[in-house]
């Protein structure tokens, strides 16, 4: 009986009787006992340490399934075989939207041994207990008496339209400081897509562009500017995040006026 394991992690650095809990819900397409065990075991480890449970990522499951099949076909484990896309590309092609992605792989006779191996390995353990991820997908394939397991983690990024991104940032701006939001969205969007300067006829006193995997807080620099009391008006514009190597992020510009 052979036992092997490997771990990988990638991330994008940004500026910046009752109902089952989310961590207990496994997609209907997950049918193997091994997958269900590893999902429950990972969440049990997190709960014991006060870390939020992981939700199931159906899109990431498609990526994990393809890679588990590849490992079984090769009869060994790897994070990438010759001719196979790497982890971030596999996840993105499967439809997952993420700002962080990581992966554990292993082979062993049963799922209990696989989880124990992962928890005894510092890098694999770190992936399971990583508070920066909030979703997981696990695929287990049996071949010649061995289980080939892929455990993919990610931090999901909501697929928001530009208008929805702008609305969320505007709420954050007004929460930081009561300020008039100007309807100059198109100018702000064009400013967002520029590397410097600003677009439009109205010259702002301050411009900030930032990239984030979550729209739950403003950059500290912007918070400080708003707290200065020098600005009474603002415009917000979002633009597509290009060239992020399969990571999903938000690009936003905030323009402040006196």
C-alpha atoms as one frame of an Amber mdcrd trajectory, in Angstrom:
protein
   0.000   0.000   0.000   1.421   3.367  -1.007   0.853   6.628   0.796   1.788
   9.951  -0.766   0.721  13.543  -0.380   1.484  17.026  -1.664   0.229  20.554
  -0.985  -0.008  23.742  -2.986  -1.294  27.241  -2.233  -1.694  30.330  -4.397
  -3.217  33.704  -3.635  -3.607  37.192  -4.995  -2.546  40.018  -2.695  -5.043
  42.862  -2.709  -4.772  46.444  -1.541  -6.167  46.804   0.309 -33.175  18.298
  13.296 -32.740  21.877  12.335 -31.415  23.150   9.073 -27.879  22.092   8.221
 -25.159  24.680   8.570 -23.370  25.844   5.392 -20.418  23.637   6.257 -22.652
  20.568   6.495 -24.165  20.906   3.030 -22.504  18.805   0.348 -23.558  19.108
  -3.285 -25.736  16.277  -4.561 -23.088  15.424  -7.164 -20.772  14.351  -4.323
 -21.634  10.701  -3.883 -18.628   8.882  -2.467 -18.322   8.157   1.225 -14.666
   9.191   1.083 -15.518  12.681  -0.152 -18.186  13.136   2.498 -15.816  11.952
   5.214 -13.009  14.315   4.171 -15.432  17.237   3.956 -16.813  16.558   7.438
 -13.348  15.914   8.872 -11.943  19.200   7.530 -14.817  21.167   9.024 -14.552
  19.337  12.333 -10.898  20.390  12.563 -11.840  24.008  11.878 -14.762  24.090
  14.321 -12.565  22.711  17.111 -10.279  25.711  16.625 -12.966  28.366  16.187
 -12.393  28.703  12.429 -15.536  29.139  10.253 -16.735  26.037   8.453 -16.115
  25.612   4.749 -18.961  25.662   2.252 -19.055  23.363  -0.757 -17.945  24.843
  -4.098 -19.683  23.016  -6.952 -17.600  24.733  -9.635 -14.351  23.848  -7.906
 -15.586  20.254  -7.597 -15.519  19.994 -11.392 -11.877  21.067 -11.392 -10.985
  18.682  -8.566 -12.714  15.824 -10.391 -10.688  16.293 -13.560  -7.436  16.401
 -11.624  -8.305  13.362  -9.482  -9.066  11.408 -12.649  -5.681  12.464 -14.044
  -3.873  11.308 -10.917  -5.647   7.947 -11.007  -4.778   7.544 -14.679  -1.095
   8.270 -13.961  -1.085   6.103 -10.846   0.618   8.831  -8.821  -0.034  12.272
  -7.342   0.994  15.683  -8.606  -0.381  19.205  -8.664   0.124  19.341 -12.431
   0.875  16.727 -15.053   2.432  17.411 -18.437  -0.135  19.045 -20.702  -2.541
  19.753 -17.835  -3.540  23.299 -16.795  -2.163  24.480 -13.456  -4.391  24.915
 -10.401  -5.596  28.486 -10.949  -6.434  27.801 -14.593  -8.267  24.584 -13.718
 -10.368  26.422 -11.161 -11.153  29.370 -13.416 -12.049  27.141 -16.383 -14.447
  25.200 -14.157 -16.277  28.439 -13.347 -14.902  29.177  -9.883 -14.382  32.836
  -8.929 -11.681  33.202  -6.300  -9.083  35.505  -4.778  -7.244  32.653  -3.006
  -6.901  29.029  -4.096  -4.957  26.104  -2.614  -4.823  22.359  -2.962  -4.043
  19.156  -1.082  -3.525  15.889  -2.943  -2.825  12.414  -1.597  -3.067   8.705
  -2.271  -3.705   6.035   0.364  -5.917   2.971   0.909  -8.711   4.902   2.682
 -10.020   8.391   3.450  -9.235   8.191   7.177  -5.542   7.718   6.428  -5.619
  10.538   3.887  -7.035  13.037   6.377  -4.614  11.910   9.094  -1.695  12.338
   6.678  -2.826  15.826   5.756  -3.212  16.891   9.383   0.257  15.558  10.271
   1.866  17.510   7.420   2.390  21.237   8.231   1.596  22.542   4.725  -1.513
  20.386   4.279  -2.690  21.196   7.787  -2.232  24.914   7.070  -4.431  24.605
   3.972  -7.214  22.874   5.928  -7.085  25.417   8.772  -6.588  28.496   6.592
  -9.012  31.209   7.698  -8.520  32.988   4.367 -10.488  30.314   2.470 -14.217
  29.756   2.822 -15.084  27.035   0.304 -13.843  23.574  -0.583 -14.349  20.784
  -3.086 -13.091  17.240  -2.631 -12.895  14.465  -5.189 -11.811  10.906  -4.404
 -11.203   8.301  -7.131 -10.441   4.630  -6.476  -8.000   2.835  -8.764  -6.264
  -0.517  -8.150  -7.018  -0.530  -4.442  -5.803   3.043  -3.871  -7.741   6.252
  -3.288  -6.543   9.322  -5.171  -7.797  12.436  -3.383  -7.881  16.089  -4.423
  -8.945  18.689  -1.855  -9.248  22.164  -3.397  -9.884  25.271  -1.277 -10.762
  28.784  -2.359 -12.030  32.124  -1.166 -15.049  32.842  -3.309 -15.434  36.218
  -4.990 -19.008  37.194  -5.774 -19.620  37.764  -9.482 -20.865  41.356  -9.222
 -21.665  43.707 -12.090 -19.793  47.018 -12.279 -22.892  48.814 -10.981 -23.165
  46.442  -8.019 -19.500  46.962  -7.184 -19.936  50.732  -7.326 -23.005  50.590
  -5.109 -21.169  48.589  -2.438 -18.185  50.946  -2.436 -20.469  54.000  -2.309
 -22.115  52.556   0.809 -18.693  52.111   2.411 -17.693  55.665   1.505 -20.855
  57.138   3.001 -20.486  54.978   6.093 -16.992  56.365   6.627 -18.118  59.977
   6.111 -21.492  61.482   5.103 -20.693  62.728   1.622 -22.605  63.504  -1.572
 -22.249  60.798  -4.219 -22.003  62.402  -7.668 -23.516  60.827 -10.813 -20.235
  61.008 -12.737 -19.952  57.228 -12.961 -18.660  57.067 -16.538 -15.816  59.466
 -15.749 -14.958  57.388 -12.669 -15.049  54.157 -14.704 -12.678  55.583 -17.285
 -10.438  56.831 -14.470 -10.456  53.314 -13.006  -9.096  51.895 -16.265  -6.289
  54.484 -16.424  -2.902  53.945 -14.763  -2.793  57.580 -13.600  -4.599  60.887
 -13.981  -8.358  61.243 -14.304 -11.063  61.343 -16.974 -13.729  63.997 -17.501
 -14.076  67.748 -17.143 -14.292  67.797 -13.353 -10.904  67.739 -11.662 -10.869
  65.741  -8.420  -8.740  66.755  -5.469  -7.876  63.135  -4.750  -7.994  59.887
  -6.765  -7.411  56.375  -5.500  -7.509  53.133  -7.464  -7.539  49.842  -5.605
  -7.901  46.144  -6.235  -9.667  43.875  -3.741 -10.954  40.360  -3.414 -13.767
  41.581  -1.151 -15.674  44.853  -1.055 -16.095  44.882   2.701 -13.741  47.734
   3.629 -11.997  50.739   2.135  -8.227  51.166   1.844  -6.790  52.898   4.910
  -5.515  55.779   2.770  -9.045  56.505   1.550 -10.477  56.269   5.069  -7.909
  58.805   6.263  -8.717  61.186   3.396 -12.434  61.013   4.156 -11.792  61.602
   7.859  -9.828  64.777   7.076 -13.075  66.652   6.391 -11.657  68.288   3.264
 -13.991  66.508   0.853 -17.736  66.932   0.389 -18.393  64.987  -2.828 -17.282
  61.706  -4.378 -17.682  59.593  -7.498 -17.120  55.843  -7.704 -16.304  53.805
 -10.810 -15.445  50.133 -11.297 -13.657  48.566 -14.241 -12.897  45.002 -15.347
  -9.964  43.332 -13.614  -7.698  42.247 -16.456  -4.484  40.283 -16.353  -4.963
  38.750 -12.915  -3.866  35.249 -13.927  -7.246  33.566 -13.357  -7.872  35.245
 -10.000 -11.154  37.119  -9.559 -10.826  40.608  -8.094 -12.543  43.979  -8.155
 -10.922  47.114  -9.580 -12.388  50.368  -8.281 -11.596  54.083  -8.449 -12.865
  56.656  -5.968 -12.611  60.343  -6.845 -12.982  62.960  -4.107 -14.037  66.573
  -4.615 -14.248  69.609  -2.295
